[in-house]
XYZ file of C-alpha atoms in Angstrom:
760
model
C 81.095 -73.754 132.928
C 78.353 -75.379 134.507
C 78.272 -78.190 137.074
C 80.920 -81.054 136.069
C 79.663 -84.429 135.414
C 79.915 -87.043 138.102
C 81.577 -90.000 136.202
C 80.681 -93.460 137.920
C 83.991 -94.438 137.427
C 85.520 -91.917 139.857
C 83.219 -93.673 142.767
C 85.858 -96.513 143.100
C 88.614 -94.166 143.044
C 86.683 -91.668 145.309
C 89.288 -89.042 144.744
C 89.162 -85.853 146.530
C 87.966 -83.996 142.955
C 84.994 -86.199 143.036
C 84.067 -85.146 146.772
C 84.658 -81.397 145.741
C 82.220 -82.024 142.561
C 79.510 -83.847 144.599
C 79.671 -81.020 147.223
C 79.058 -78.412 144.320
C 76.190 -80.872 143.097
C 74.703 -80.984 146.781
C 75.350 -76.882 147.209
C 73.290 -76.172 144.035
C 70.197 -78.477 145.383
C 70.259 -76.980 148.800
C 70.162 -73.647 147.187
C 67.125 -74.918 144.613
C 65.283 -76.237 147.625
C 65.535 -72.805 149.616
C 64.452 -71.352 146.354
C 61.127 -73.562 146.230
C 60.389 -72.916 149.594
C 60.580 -69.193 149.255
C 58.423 -69.299 145.845
C 55.799 -71.528 147.800
C 55.485 -69.331 150.735
C 54.991 -66.421 147.996
C 52.141 -68.498 146.333
C 50.323 -69.166 149.322
C 50.343 -65.357 149.902
C 48.930 -64.456 146.917
C 45.975 -67.264 147.885
C 45.593 -65.861 151.499
C 45.997 -61.992 150.803
C 44.128 -60.717 147.756
C 44.586 -57.129 149.499
C 48.191 -57.256 149.565
C 48.106 -58.975 145.958
C 50.350 -56.064 144.461
C 53.007 -56.747 147.140
C 53.041 -60.532 146.993
C 53.402 -60.585 142.684
C 56.138 -58.150 142.966
C 58.199 -60.341 145.406
C 57.333 -63.371 143.170
C 58.514 -61.822 140.078
C 61.427 -60.679 141.786
C 62.219 -64.275 143.052
C 61.813 -65.344 139.449
C 64.082 -62.771 137.877
C 66.925 -63.731 140.259
C 67.021 -67.712 140.310
C 69.250 -68.931 137.198
C 69.341 -73.034 136.354
C 72.753 -74.747 136.434
C 73.604 -77.204 133.665
C 75.872 -80.343 133.485
C 78.821 -79.881 131.042
C 80.067 -77.160 128.998
C 76.574 -76.043 126.947
C 72.975 -75.913 126.771
C 70.756 -77.066 124.178
C 68.116 -74.265 122.726
C 65.550 -75.571 124.365
C 67.321 -75.878 127.588
C 68.453 -71.900 127.172
C 64.691 -71.283 126.493
C 63.559 -72.936 129.679
C 66.378 -71.030 131.453
C 65.350 -67.766 130.429
C 61.638 -68.570 130.818
C 61.818 -67.483 134.617
C 62.815 -63.798 133.019
C 59.921 -63.886 130.725
C 57.684 -65.261 133.498
C 58.774 -62.116 135.716
C 57.864 -59.791 133.055
C 54.694 -60.963 132.502
C 53.960 -60.434 136.211
C 54.971 -56.920 136.077
C 52.663 -56.498 132.707
C 50.012 -57.717 135.114
C 50.497 -55.643 137.942
C 49.894 -52.788 135.883
C 46.062 -53.749 135.600
C 45.570 -53.130 138.982
C 42.654 -55.619 139.147
C 41.656 -57.628 142.156
C 41.594 -61.422 140.682
C 41.027 -64.705 142.504
C 44.134 -67.149 141.816
C 43.568 -70.727 141.917
C 47.495 -71.651 142.153
C 47.335 -74.163 145.086
C 46.648 -77.121 142.685
C 48.754 -75.927 139.752
C 51.798 -74.498 141.293
C 52.164 -75.112 145.289
C 51.487 -78.607 145.534
C 53.698 -79.887 142.561
C 56.346 -78.009 143.800
C 56.020 -79.361 147.321
C 55.673 -82.661 145.938
C 59.168 -82.139 144.040
C 60.559 -80.263 147.192
C 59.386 -83.550 149.317
C 59.887 -86.836 146.823
C 62.847 -85.431 144.769
C 65.030 -83.204 146.762
C 63.852 -84.959 150.330
C 65.041 -88.080 148.477
C 68.257 -86.964 147.744
C 68.713 -85.755 151.293
C 68.061 -88.999 152.602
C 70.420 -90.399 150.023
C 73.143 -88.043 151.304
C 72.868 -89.083 155.227
C 73.187 -92.465 154.005
C 75.949 -91.808 151.890
C 78.061 -89.733 154.730
C 77.111 -92.757 157.148
C 78.485 -95.377 154.992
C 81.682 -93.179 154.249
C 82.237 -92.841 157.746
C 81.638 -96.697 158.332
C 83.662 -97.790 155.500
C 86.592 -95.706 156.298
C 86.615 -96.559 160.045
C 86.363 -100.328 159.089
C 89.383 -100.050 156.670
C 91.396 -98.327 159.548
C 90.932 -100.933 162.205
C 91.364 -103.548 159.312
C 94.873 -101.842 158.379
C 95.793 -101.561 161.960
C 95.116 -105.515 162.458
C 98.569 -107.119 163.508
C 100.120 -109.220 160.980
C 100.978 -112.076 163.167
C 97.136 -113.004 163.904
C 96.323 -116.642 162.755
C 95.983 -116.694 158.898
C 92.224 -117.478 159.131
C 91.449 -114.684 161.173
C 93.170 -112.496 158.857
C 90.922 -113.878 155.405
C 87.901 -113.311 157.492
C 88.678 -110.067 158.024
C 90.046 -109.342 154.466
C 86.422 -110.706 153.238
C 84.462 -108.354 155.588
C 86.283 -105.444 154.404
C 85.757 -106.351 150.954
C 82.115 -106.974 151.325
C 82.086 -103.206 153.157
C 83.865 -101.741 150.261
C 81.721 -103.251 147.458
C 78.711 -101.943 149.845
C 80.076 -98.578 149.847
C 80.627 -98.474 146.272
C 77.267 -99.491 145.424
C 75.929 -96.575 147.871
C 77.975 -94.391 145.930
C 77.051 -95.137 142.329
C 73.702 -94.647 143.312
C 73.960 -91.421 144.995
C 76.096 -89.873 142.279
C 73.362 -90.784 139.913
C 70.513 -89.662 141.932
C 72.445 -86.185 142.093
C 72.811 -85.894 138.505
C 69.304 -86.819 137.825
C 67.588 -84.373 140.102
C 70.008 -81.718 138.390
C 68.629 -82.630 134.805
C 64.887 -82.933 136.150
C 64.396 -79.783 138.024
C 64.276 -77.945 134.909
C 61.131 -79.282 133.372
C 59.679 -80.516 136.660
C 59.616 -76.788 137.949
C 58.943 -75.144 134.986
C 56.003 -77.065 133.761
C 53.998 -76.082 137.084
C 54.654 -72.199 136.440
C 53.089 -72.734 132.848
C 50.060 -74.078 134.579
C 50.069 -71.255 137.137
C 50.107 -68.423 133.992
C 46.948 -70.459 132.408
C 44.985 -70.015 135.880
C 45.849 -66.097 135.530
C 44.979 -66.289 131.985
C 41.497 -67.535 132.778
C 40.521 -65.067 135.922
C 41.571 -61.916 134.220
C 39.512 -59.846 131.980
C 41.905 -57.248 131.081
C 44.419 -59.814 131.330
C 43.036 -61.595 128.156
C 44.873 -59.634 126.045
C 48.095 -60.227 127.711
C 47.481 -64.153 127.549
C 46.935 -63.860 123.728
C 50.280 -62.193 123.440
C 51.959 -64.515 125.792
C 50.543 -67.609 123.611
C 52.873 -67.838 120.904
C 55.915 -68.156 123.423
C 53.804 -70.428 125.938
C 53.493 -73.053 123.161
C 57.159 -72.411 121.925
C 58.368 -73.124 125.945
C 55.879 -76.337 125.982
C 57.582 -77.689 122.979
C 61.093 -76.818 124.970
C 59.882 -78.454 127.846
C 58.873 -81.727 125.800
C 61.923 -81.807 123.947
C 64.042 -81.577 126.886
C 61.926 -84.391 128.701
C 62.425 -86.714 125.628
C 65.861 -86.077 125.657
C 66.183 -86.504 129.625
C 64.656 -89.781 128.908
C 67.187 -91.158 126.555
C 70.152 -89.685 128.567
C 68.992 -91.321 131.617
C 68.670 -94.555 130.007
C 72.036 -94.609 128.606
C 73.354 -93.701 132.116
C 71.651 -96.059 133.873
C 73.177 -98.418 131.165
C 76.409 -97.080 131.665
C 76.022 -97.438 135.491
C 75.463 -101.497 134.881
C 78.362 -101.875 132.777
C 80.508 -100.246 135.441
C 79.012 -102.098 138.111
C 79.779 -105.447 136.346
C 83.181 -104.752 135.485
C 84.545 -101.298 136.682
C 87.961 -102.004 135.359
C 87.009 -102.220 132.176
C 85.460 -98.745 132.080
C 87.950 -96.681 133.627
C 87.939 -93.180 132.389
C 91.294 -92.048 130.359
C 93.570 -90.093 132.655
C 96.795 -88.594 132.271
C 98.540 -90.521 135.222
C 99.404 -94.324 134.748
C 98.114 -95.197 138.241
C 96.304 -93.181 140.773
C 94.425 -94.002 144.584
C 94.694 -93.916 147.760
C 97.662 -95.133 149.780
C 98.439 -94.795 153.670
C 101.911 -93.060 154.025
C 103.842 -93.488 157.338
C 104.970 -90.203 158.810
C 107.735 -90.585 161.389
C 107.563 -88.654 164.598
C 110.277 -87.902 167.105
C 111.320 -90.811 169.193
C 108.903 -90.413 172.299
C 106.036 -90.312 169.925
C 106.637 -93.284 167.443
C 104.989 -92.668 163.851
C 101.745 -92.204 162.443
C 99.627 -93.356 159.201
C 98.058 -90.509 157.024
C 96.027 -91.474 153.885
C 96.964 -89.818 150.614
C 95.655 -89.531 147.260
C 98.633 -90.794 144.929
C 99.110 -90.285 141.384
C 101.722 -91.863 139.392
C 103.378 -90.664 135.764
C 105.561 -93.738 134.443
C 106.613 -91.640 131.751
C 108.254 -88.842 133.674
C 108.217 -91.046 136.907
C 106.567 -88.104 138.764
C 105.008 -89.156 142.092
C 102.283 -86.954 143.680
C 100.287 -87.105 146.942
C 97.859 -85.267 148.828
C 96.714 -85.881 152.149
C 92.750 -86.067 152.354
C 90.509 -87.363 155.008
C 87.077 -88.033 154.204
C 85.922 -87.663 157.839
C 87.347 -84.388 158.605
C 85.279 -82.074 156.344
C 86.965 -83.584 153.354
C 89.541 -80.611 152.873
C 92.440 -81.401 150.269
C 95.946 -81.035 152.269
C 99.029 -79.460 150.759
C 100.474 -82.043 147.981
C 103.678 -82.930 147.540
C 105.780 -84.242 144.559
C 108.806 -86.019 143.785
C 110.876 -88.263 141.223
C 110.306 -92.013 141.867
C 114.219 -93.693 142.156
C 112.772 -97.322 143.001
C 110.229 -99.109 144.683
C 110.538 -102.438 146.717
C 108.307 -104.580 149.042
C 107.951 -104.102 152.748
C 107.881 -107.497 154.492
C 105.914 -108.275 157.836
C 108.886 -109.395 159.777
C 110.125 -105.598 160.055
C 106.825 -104.063 160.385
C 103.596 -104.679 162.037
C 101.270 -103.919 158.914
C 100.688 -105.932 155.630
C 100.597 -104.533 151.897
C 103.432 -102.102 152.405
C 106.272 -101.022 150.350
C 108.788 -98.555 150.396
C 109.858 -96.129 147.642
C 112.734 -93.670 147.401
C 112.802 -90.127 145.627
C 115.555 -89.060 143.707
C 115.539 -85.742 145.849
C 115.902 -87.435 148.863
C 118.439 -89.993 148.527
C 118.838 -92.587 151.423
C 115.317 -91.497 152.892
C 112.526 -94.030 152.395
C 108.959 -93.450 152.070
C 106.638 -96.274 153.555
C 103.692 -96.930 152.016
C 100.400 -98.956 152.629
C 97.923 -100.115 149.907
C 94.213 -101.396 150.946
C 94.876 -105.220 149.886
C 97.744 -107.301 148.319
C 96.253 -107.069 144.769
C 96.366 -103.623 145.295
C 100.076 -103.300 146.495
C 100.826 -105.569 143.487
C 99.370 -103.365 140.980
C 101.040 -100.371 142.661
C 104.486 -102.235 142.329
C 104.155 -103.153 139.018
C 103.757 -99.704 138.081
C 106.324 -97.999 139.868
C 108.711 -100.711 138.776
C 109.139 -102.591 142.300
C 110.028 -106.021 142.791
C 107.850 -108.943 143.219
C 105.124 -107.451 140.833
C 102.747 -109.310 138.744
C 101.178 -108.237 135.373
C 97.792 -106.636 135.665
C 95.753 -105.093 133.064
C 95.395 -101.027 133.255
C 93.065 -100.558 130.553
C 91.663 -97.140 131.008
C 89.110 -97.213 128.577
C 86.441 -99.358 127.022
C 86.979 -101.473 124.055
C 84.235 -101.762 121.331
C 83.796 -105.078 119.839
C 83.553 -104.618 116.236
C 80.522 -105.919 114.603
C 80.282 -107.562 111.151
C 78.676 -104.854 109.283
C 80.587 -102.946 106.987
C 79.959 -99.872 104.345
C 80.313 -102.146 101.304
C 78.251 -102.936 98.346
C 76.135 -105.324 100.154
C 75.697 -102.944 103.049
C 74.319 -100.301 100.702
C 72.241 -102.988 99.110
C 70.574 -103.839 102.611
C 70.143 -100.425 103.785
C 68.445 -99.664 100.213
C 66.271 -102.791 100.384
C 65.116 -101.827 104.184
C 64.321 -98.516 103.060
C 62.309 -99.458 100.185
C 60.287 -101.807 102.457
C 59.820 -99.535 105.137
C 58.688 -96.676 102.626
C 56.415 -98.767 100.732
C 54.460 -100.971 103.670
C 54.984 -98.720 106.994
C 55.633 -95.096 106.377
C 52.383 -94.099 108.443
C 52.995 -96.680 111.006
C 52.817 -94.895 114.663
C 55.999 -94.791 116.521
C 57.964 -96.032 113.248
C 61.788 -96.369 114.454
C 60.579 -96.383 118.016
C 58.585 -99.381 118.348
C 61.090 -102.254 118.693
C 60.638 -105.276 116.777
C 61.730 -108.944 117.495
C 64.851 -109.465 118.622
C 65.726 -112.309 116.381
C 68.506 -112.364 113.648
C 66.876 -110.947 110.391
C 68.245 -111.559 107.083
C 67.864 -108.037 105.739
C 68.324 -108.888 101.700
C 64.807 -110.632 102.271
C 62.565 -107.982 103.957
C 59.260 -109.171 102.573
C 58.502 -111.631 105.259
C 59.026 -109.491 108.527
C 57.197 -106.804 110.196
C 58.037 -103.403 109.468
C 59.120 -102.815 113.125
C 61.387 -105.680 112.776
C 62.865 -104.307 109.700
C 63.465 -100.722 111.404
C 65.007 -102.458 114.548
C 67.313 -104.444 112.041
C 68.629 -101.392 110.181
C 69.448 -99.734 113.574
C 71.224 -102.581 114.524
C 73.270 -102.451 111.239
C 74.277 -98.673 111.681
C 75.278 -99.597 115.374
C 77.241 -102.773 114.249
C 79.674 -100.464 111.804
C 83.235 -100.654 113.312
C 82.724 -97.040 113.407
C 79.662 -94.700 113.711
C 78.678 -93.341 110.077
C 79.711 -89.779 111.118
C 83.154 -90.971 112.320
C 84.906 -90.545 115.591
C 87.143 -88.393 113.924
C 84.574 -85.798 113.302
C 82.637 -86.145 116.219
C 83.687 -83.261 118.309
C 83.487 -81.056 114.998
C 79.846 -81.920 114.462
C 78.770 -81.399 118.071
C 80.295 -78.038 118.945
C 78.058 -76.275 116.130
C 75.026 -77.581 117.762
C 76.374 -75.808 121.394
C 76.714 -72.422 119.743
C 75.806 -69.813 117.063
C 72.926 -69.034 115.026
C 70.685 -71.508 113.375
C 72.070 -70.419 109.871
C 75.851 -70.720 111.383
C 75.055 -74.491 112.397
C 73.799 -75.547 109.420
C 76.579 -73.976 107.291
C 79.065 -75.977 109.819
C 77.280 -79.120 109.647
C 77.326 -78.622 105.685
C 80.909 -78.271 105.658
C 81.562 -81.027 108.041
C 79.575 -83.543 106.029
C 82.015 -82.896 103.168
C 84.782 -84.198 105.304
C 83.366 -87.486 105.698
C 84.747 -90.382 103.620
C 82.861 -90.721 100.525
C 81.067 -93.900 101.418
C 80.164 -92.529 104.851
C 78.748 -89.271 102.984
C 76.458 -91.366 100.682
C 75.232 -93.915 103.165
C 74.222 -90.730 105.385
C 72.828 -89.115 102.403
C 70.576 -92.162 101.709
C 69.560 -92.577 105.313
C 68.816 -88.776 106.020
C 66.849 -88.449 102.660
C 64.709 -91.553 104.033
C 64.359 -89.878 107.618
C 63.212 -86.490 106.080
C 60.411 -88.506 103.904
C 59.381 -90.305 107.414
C 59.130 -86.965 109.270
C 57.112 -85.590 106.311
C 54.380 -87.905 107.413
C 54.777 -87.173 111.128
C 50.977 -86.334 111.420
C 50.284 -90.083 110.950
C 53.091 -91.879 112.061
C 54.180 -89.277 115.088
C 57.663 -89.139 114.245
C 58.709 -85.697 113.954
C 62.227 -84.468 113.419
C 62.820 -84.045 116.912
C 61.554 -87.614 117.648
C 63.776 -88.739 114.953
C 66.679 -86.872 116.189
C 66.282 -88.897 119.692
C 66.334 -92.066 117.856
C 69.342 -91.925 115.532
C 71.322 -89.295 117.327
C 72.926 -92.218 119.364
C 73.266 -94.234 116.451
C 75.018 -91.967 113.878
C 76.990 -90.134 116.203
C 78.081 -92.699 119.181
C 81.056 -91.569 121.268
C 84.288 -93.332 120.998
C 84.687 -93.579 125.015
C 81.307 -94.287 127.326
C 81.464 -91.792 130.110
C 78.957 -89.380 131.621
C 80.293 -86.574 129.922
C 79.901 -88.039 126.653
C 76.241 -89.205 127.487
C 75.449 -85.516 128.455
C 76.523 -84.606 124.766
C 73.665 -86.957 123.260
C 71.014 -83.792 123.286
C 73.690 -82.055 120.955
C 74.226 -85.246 118.749
C 70.036 -85.429 118.134
C 70.295 -81.382 117.447
C 72.926 -82.350 114.445
C 70.849 -85.073 113.059
C 67.708 -82.774 113.317
C 69.961 -80.307 111.278
C 70.777 -82.687 108.954
C 66.981 -83.756 108.195
C 65.661 -80.294 108.234
C 68.147 -79.169 105.566
C 69.114 -82.522 103.668
C 68.415 -80.517 100.494
C 70.649 -77.919 100.676
C 73.130 -80.091 102.605
C 73.611 -82.861 100.042
C 72.567 -81.182 96.954
C 75.789 -79.218 96.354
C 79.261 -78.690 98.446
C 79.192 -76.016 101.035
C 80.001 -72.600 99.881
C 83.748 -72.143 99.559
C 83.542 -68.828 101.485
C 82.266 -70.601 104.599
C 85.179 -70.915 106.844
C 85.851 -74.409 108.398
C 83.966 -74.570 112.214
C 86.465 -74.335 114.992
C 85.864 -74.471 118.721
C 82.593 -73.100 120.580
C 81.894 -69.429 120.097
C 80.487 -67.122 122.839
C 76.914 -67.861 123.248
C 74.547 -64.773 122.879
C 72.018 -64.166 125.451
C 68.435 -65.692 124.763
C 66.410 -63.145 122.748
C 63.035 -61.997 124.433
C 60.241 -63.524 122.441
C 58.675 -60.853 119.883
C 54.403 -60.571 120.510
C 52.761 -61.624 117.554
C 49.960 -58.757 117.323
C 49.235 -59.209 113.574
C 46.726 -61.824 114.633
C 44.777 -61.738 117.708
C 43.155 -65.071 118.996
C 40.237 -64.770 121.421
C 41.970 -67.066 124.143
C 43.651 -70.351 125.071
C 42.170 -71.961 127.946
C 44.499 -75.071 128.494
C 47.874 -76.388 127.152
C 46.836 -79.204 125.412
C 48.141 -79.221 121.597
C 45.689 -78.982 118.704
C 44.590 -82.429 117.764
C 42.533 -82.973 114.324
C 39.270 -84.436 114.496
C 39.603 -87.407 112.694
C 42.354 -89.184 114.305
C 43.683 -87.414 117.068
C 46.770 -87.051 115.907
C 49.163 -84.045 117.124
C 50.001 -81.482 114.345
C 52.777 -82.155 111.998
C 54.875 -79.120 113.418
C 54.614 -80.404 116.996
C 56.798 -82.694 118.525
C 55.169 -86.126 119.982
C 56.160 -87.392 123.480
C 54.276 -87.950 126.562
C 51.266 -85.882 126.880
C 51.251 -86.430 130.622
C 53.449 -83.383 130.763
C 50.804 -81.038 129.265
C 48.664 -79.311 131.922
C 45.166 -80.343 132.565
C 42.695 -79.004 130.860
C 40.046 -76.477 132.380
C 36.768 -75.101 131.370
C 35.718 -71.837 132.627
C 32.580 -70.073 132.678
C 33.325 -68.222 129.081
C 33.780 -71.618 127.612
C 30.202 -72.918 128.593
C 28.966 -69.591 128.104
C 30.145 -69.698 124.074
C 29.851 -73.374 123.553
C 28.621 -75.941 125.739
C 30.051 -78.749 123.849
C 33.273 -77.122 123.956
C 35.887 -79.211 122.580
C 39.081 -79.004 125.077
C 41.526 -80.193 122.470
C 40.438 -77.156 120.213
C 42.194 -73.897 120.190
C 39.832 -70.620 119.129
C 42.549 -68.811 116.983
C 40.964 -65.677 115.655
C 38.395 -63.334 116.991
C 36.643 -62.940 113.520
C 36.134 -66.785 113.463
C 34.398 -66.631 116.736
C 32.105 -63.588 115.683
C 31.331 -65.144 112.845
C 29.844 -68.420 114.808
C 28.403 -66.120 117.461
C 26.319 -64.145 114.857
C 24.934 -67.565 113.379
C 23.719 -68.798 116.923
C 20.608 -67.700 118.360
C 20.661 -69.501 121.294
C 22.846 -67.334 123.115
C 21.098 -64.045 122.919
C 22.427 -62.860 126.365
C 25.656 -64.122 126.478
C 28.009 -60.943 127.958
C 31.013 -62.029 125.912
C 29.138 -62.052 122.713
C 27.498 -58.740 123.792
C 31.054 -57.579 124.525
C 32.710 -58.225 121.395
C 29.857 -56.764 119.396
C 30.427 -53.801 121.051
C 32.232 -50.635 119.653
C 35.779 -51.277 118.882
C 36.802 -48.595 121.383
C 35.441 -50.894 124.177
C 37.908 -53.605 123.332
C 40.918 -51.771 122.159
C 43.707 -52.485 124.579
C 45.449 -49.462 123.146
C 43.297 -46.378 123.063
C 44.399 -43.692 120.601
C 44.733 -40.062 121.245
C 44.223 -36.818 118.867
C 47.814 -35.866 120.023
C 49.119 -39.161 118.608
C 51.979 -38.081 115.964
C 51.706 -39.374 112.432
C 53.873 -42.200 111.519
C 57.224 -41.307 110.591
C 59.073 -42.520 107.299
C 61.056 -44.731 109.191
C 58.532 -46.418 110.809
C 56.219 -47.206 107.640
C 59.674 -48.414 106.426
C 59.999 -51.315 109.079
C 56.587 -53.536 109.381
C 55.537 -54.548 112.706
C 57.195 -51.349 114.515
C 54.817 -49.086 116.806
C 53.418 -46.090 114.823
C 53.399 -43.845 118.114
C 56.409 -43.523 120.301
C 56.143 -41.935 124.057
C 57.506 -38.532 124.030
C 60.366 -39.482 126.528
C 61.575 -41.767 123.673
C 61.885 -39.405 120.904
C 65.813 -38.399 121.712
C 67.380 -41.920 121.162
C 71.096 -42.523 122.123
C 74.080 -44.897 120.411
C 74.504 -48.163 121.292
C 77.160 -50.596 120.400
C 76.652 -54.570 119.526
C 78.382 -57.204 122.012
C 76.743 -60.154 120.391
C 76.295 -61.037 116.467
C 72.576 -61.226 115.604
C 70.712 -62.567 112.474
C 67.075 -61.018 111.838
C 64.282 -63.544 112.010
C 61.734 -61.099 110.789
C 61.560 -57.933 108.021
C 61.371 -55.667 111.206
C 64.436 -56.607 112.889
C 68.009 -55.627 112.150
C 70.989 -57.972 111.482
C 74.541 -57.070 113.113
C 77.835 -58.039 113.881
C 79.644 -57.381 117.199
C 81.056 -53.674 117.357
C 78.656 -52.205 115.416
C 77.240 -48.788 116.225
C 73.293 -48.079 116.436
C 71.822 -44.393 116.143
C 68.980 -42.856 117.826
C 68.350 -46.145 119.832
C 65.268 -45.863 122.319
C 62.710 -48.170 123.971
C 59.977 -50.161 121.851
C 56.970 -51.306 122.458
C 57.824 -54.773 122.288
C 59.092 -55.831 125.769
C 62.959 -56.960 125.763
C 63.674 -55.103 122.362
C 64.734 -51.842 121.653
C 64.440 -49.790 118.469
C 67.476 -48.160 116.400
C 69.052 -47.214 113.112
C 71.989 -49.105 111.323
C 73.358 -48.398 108.011
C 70.318 -45.873 107.028
C 67.704 -48.876 108.147
C 65.329 -48.681 111.006
C 64.331 -51.688 113.067
C 63.947 -53.615 116.164
C 67.224 -54.877 118.161
C 67.389 -57.701 121.160
C 67.790 -55.393 124.227
C 70.410 -57.742 125.938
C 72.891 -57.680 122.820
C 73.888 -54.211 122.973
C 75.508 -51.550 125.399
C 74.577 -47.936 125.445
C 77.728 -45.751 124.792
């Protein structure tokens, strides 16, 4: 379980548990701040001391390996897990570079040091300033409240009213500041993942440029690097969508906090001052308690808590309520007081003081006291049902919209993302409207249904597969759940998903990839029943479910699920991320920037690459190698194959003295990164049966060991093994693939993720 979400509604209660969660977030940010300081210091050592390069890189790699990201909620997306695991990947890469023992110049100041320092100063520093204001305002608010509550009830009414107004203004200011601080805490927790990892990618790109022997390592790293760039872009896109939803929820709560209270097992909860009587010479004292009451069982619980003393929760007290009565000011010099009696303490009255008269009346109503008045205790947001229905007219409208979109604007850039006119559209006549207006109206129709298309009942069941399991198990689970939908819902979903698949197939022109469509339609098709921060944090998993539907629509909607597939239940344990396999079948020459490949004709991203803000991509940098090969080097083009470059170089006559061309046309042994030896043994039969396995093994790896699977795994390549938890592998030893082992299971030899097994 990661960090718990900070609910905006809790800011108005300011409960002890909210304060505990806030401190957990603050501690995590302090840890991040310290880590970034250490990392920046290590990076400067790399620049200043090339003689101690080896020591500095080992320490740097060690720092990366030990740091772990925390996350909000109960699960991460695959993209976030890859980002989390990326630090381990970077650490492994640095250790490989250290084997080269080459002296190289590292220009890490612009690509790593400055972005991290800027993030620490601008983002983490801003949070520290907000914390100071929050702590100061907390002390001020509760100090003023204490003074106000100690004010004598015998003062003149105008003085009392003026004091009430002043306290209420202070309290509202405190709530505003609390909301902003909580929002900032959660934003920085989500932001730091891509804000930190992107500079790391740029840093590694600089290493590739300056290494000659590291050129092979850069080529091997390229596949994982591009995948990680997509992971970061997806995470960034989801972050932007989540942030807008969070801000909207914050605006709603600020406008009317009573209507957005989070569902709670307690009928009433909040702070009360409790009178604690002392021996005669010492009088009595008033201690602030956080009180909770369950009307069904008449159980009253209270915990002493003082914000200004470090925020430690005191020992709680529970009792069963007998009755409650108003306390008049003629026998006590305090306002807003009432008495309660516990069944366990007959005859002993407990005097409590609320924060205001309205607060007292609300407590007395809940407690069944006298002189109460009726107030709304709604705990959840009620949704206004729209007029849209899944009837014959609704199907006709959707089909009409889809036909208009596919016939007139399937290639429009930003389809479904570009907002149309805000006026009401008669969807039965789409001919006169712009395509962007029709797409906006179609989304509005889906949002106006009484409940989302994928229903409130199945909401959690749809989300759970996206949080766990293998890709195949996720598809099977979603496939199963689709056929649990009401028939009209399933029919409408099929109609819409088939259309979205058609849209994504034209992503090369309209830039709407499957990932982008998931961001747009996830909240529309799977909106939660209750608007909370925790529900908004699950938006990314809603997007993943929509992606699964689009990518597998033919399988899901063509036939019912296999009867042998069990109904998905709860979240299964997540296996650790698998080390990326280095692709050795095709050897690219080099990749000198992180820009995605663009077509020359329309500059649109490749179809299999999610679109988004290209600002996140590392800045392109030309190297002496680029200008040596091609003075008109296109910074947006990636050289993919060594044979392509040799063919091009052979046709050029203007570069007779280019050292790279001479080097690449030399003997194969001069460019081989894995020299052969006369003592190299012949490949075994097992090795030949498994494509992609190394043919020559180190002598110390010949005698393997037994290992047991601790996580299930499905092979993604013919050279890998599929297995279930508990299966035993024979003759297991290290593979040449970093992070992978080689072993035998049921007579078949193949690769095994190292962190999926335990040696016996």
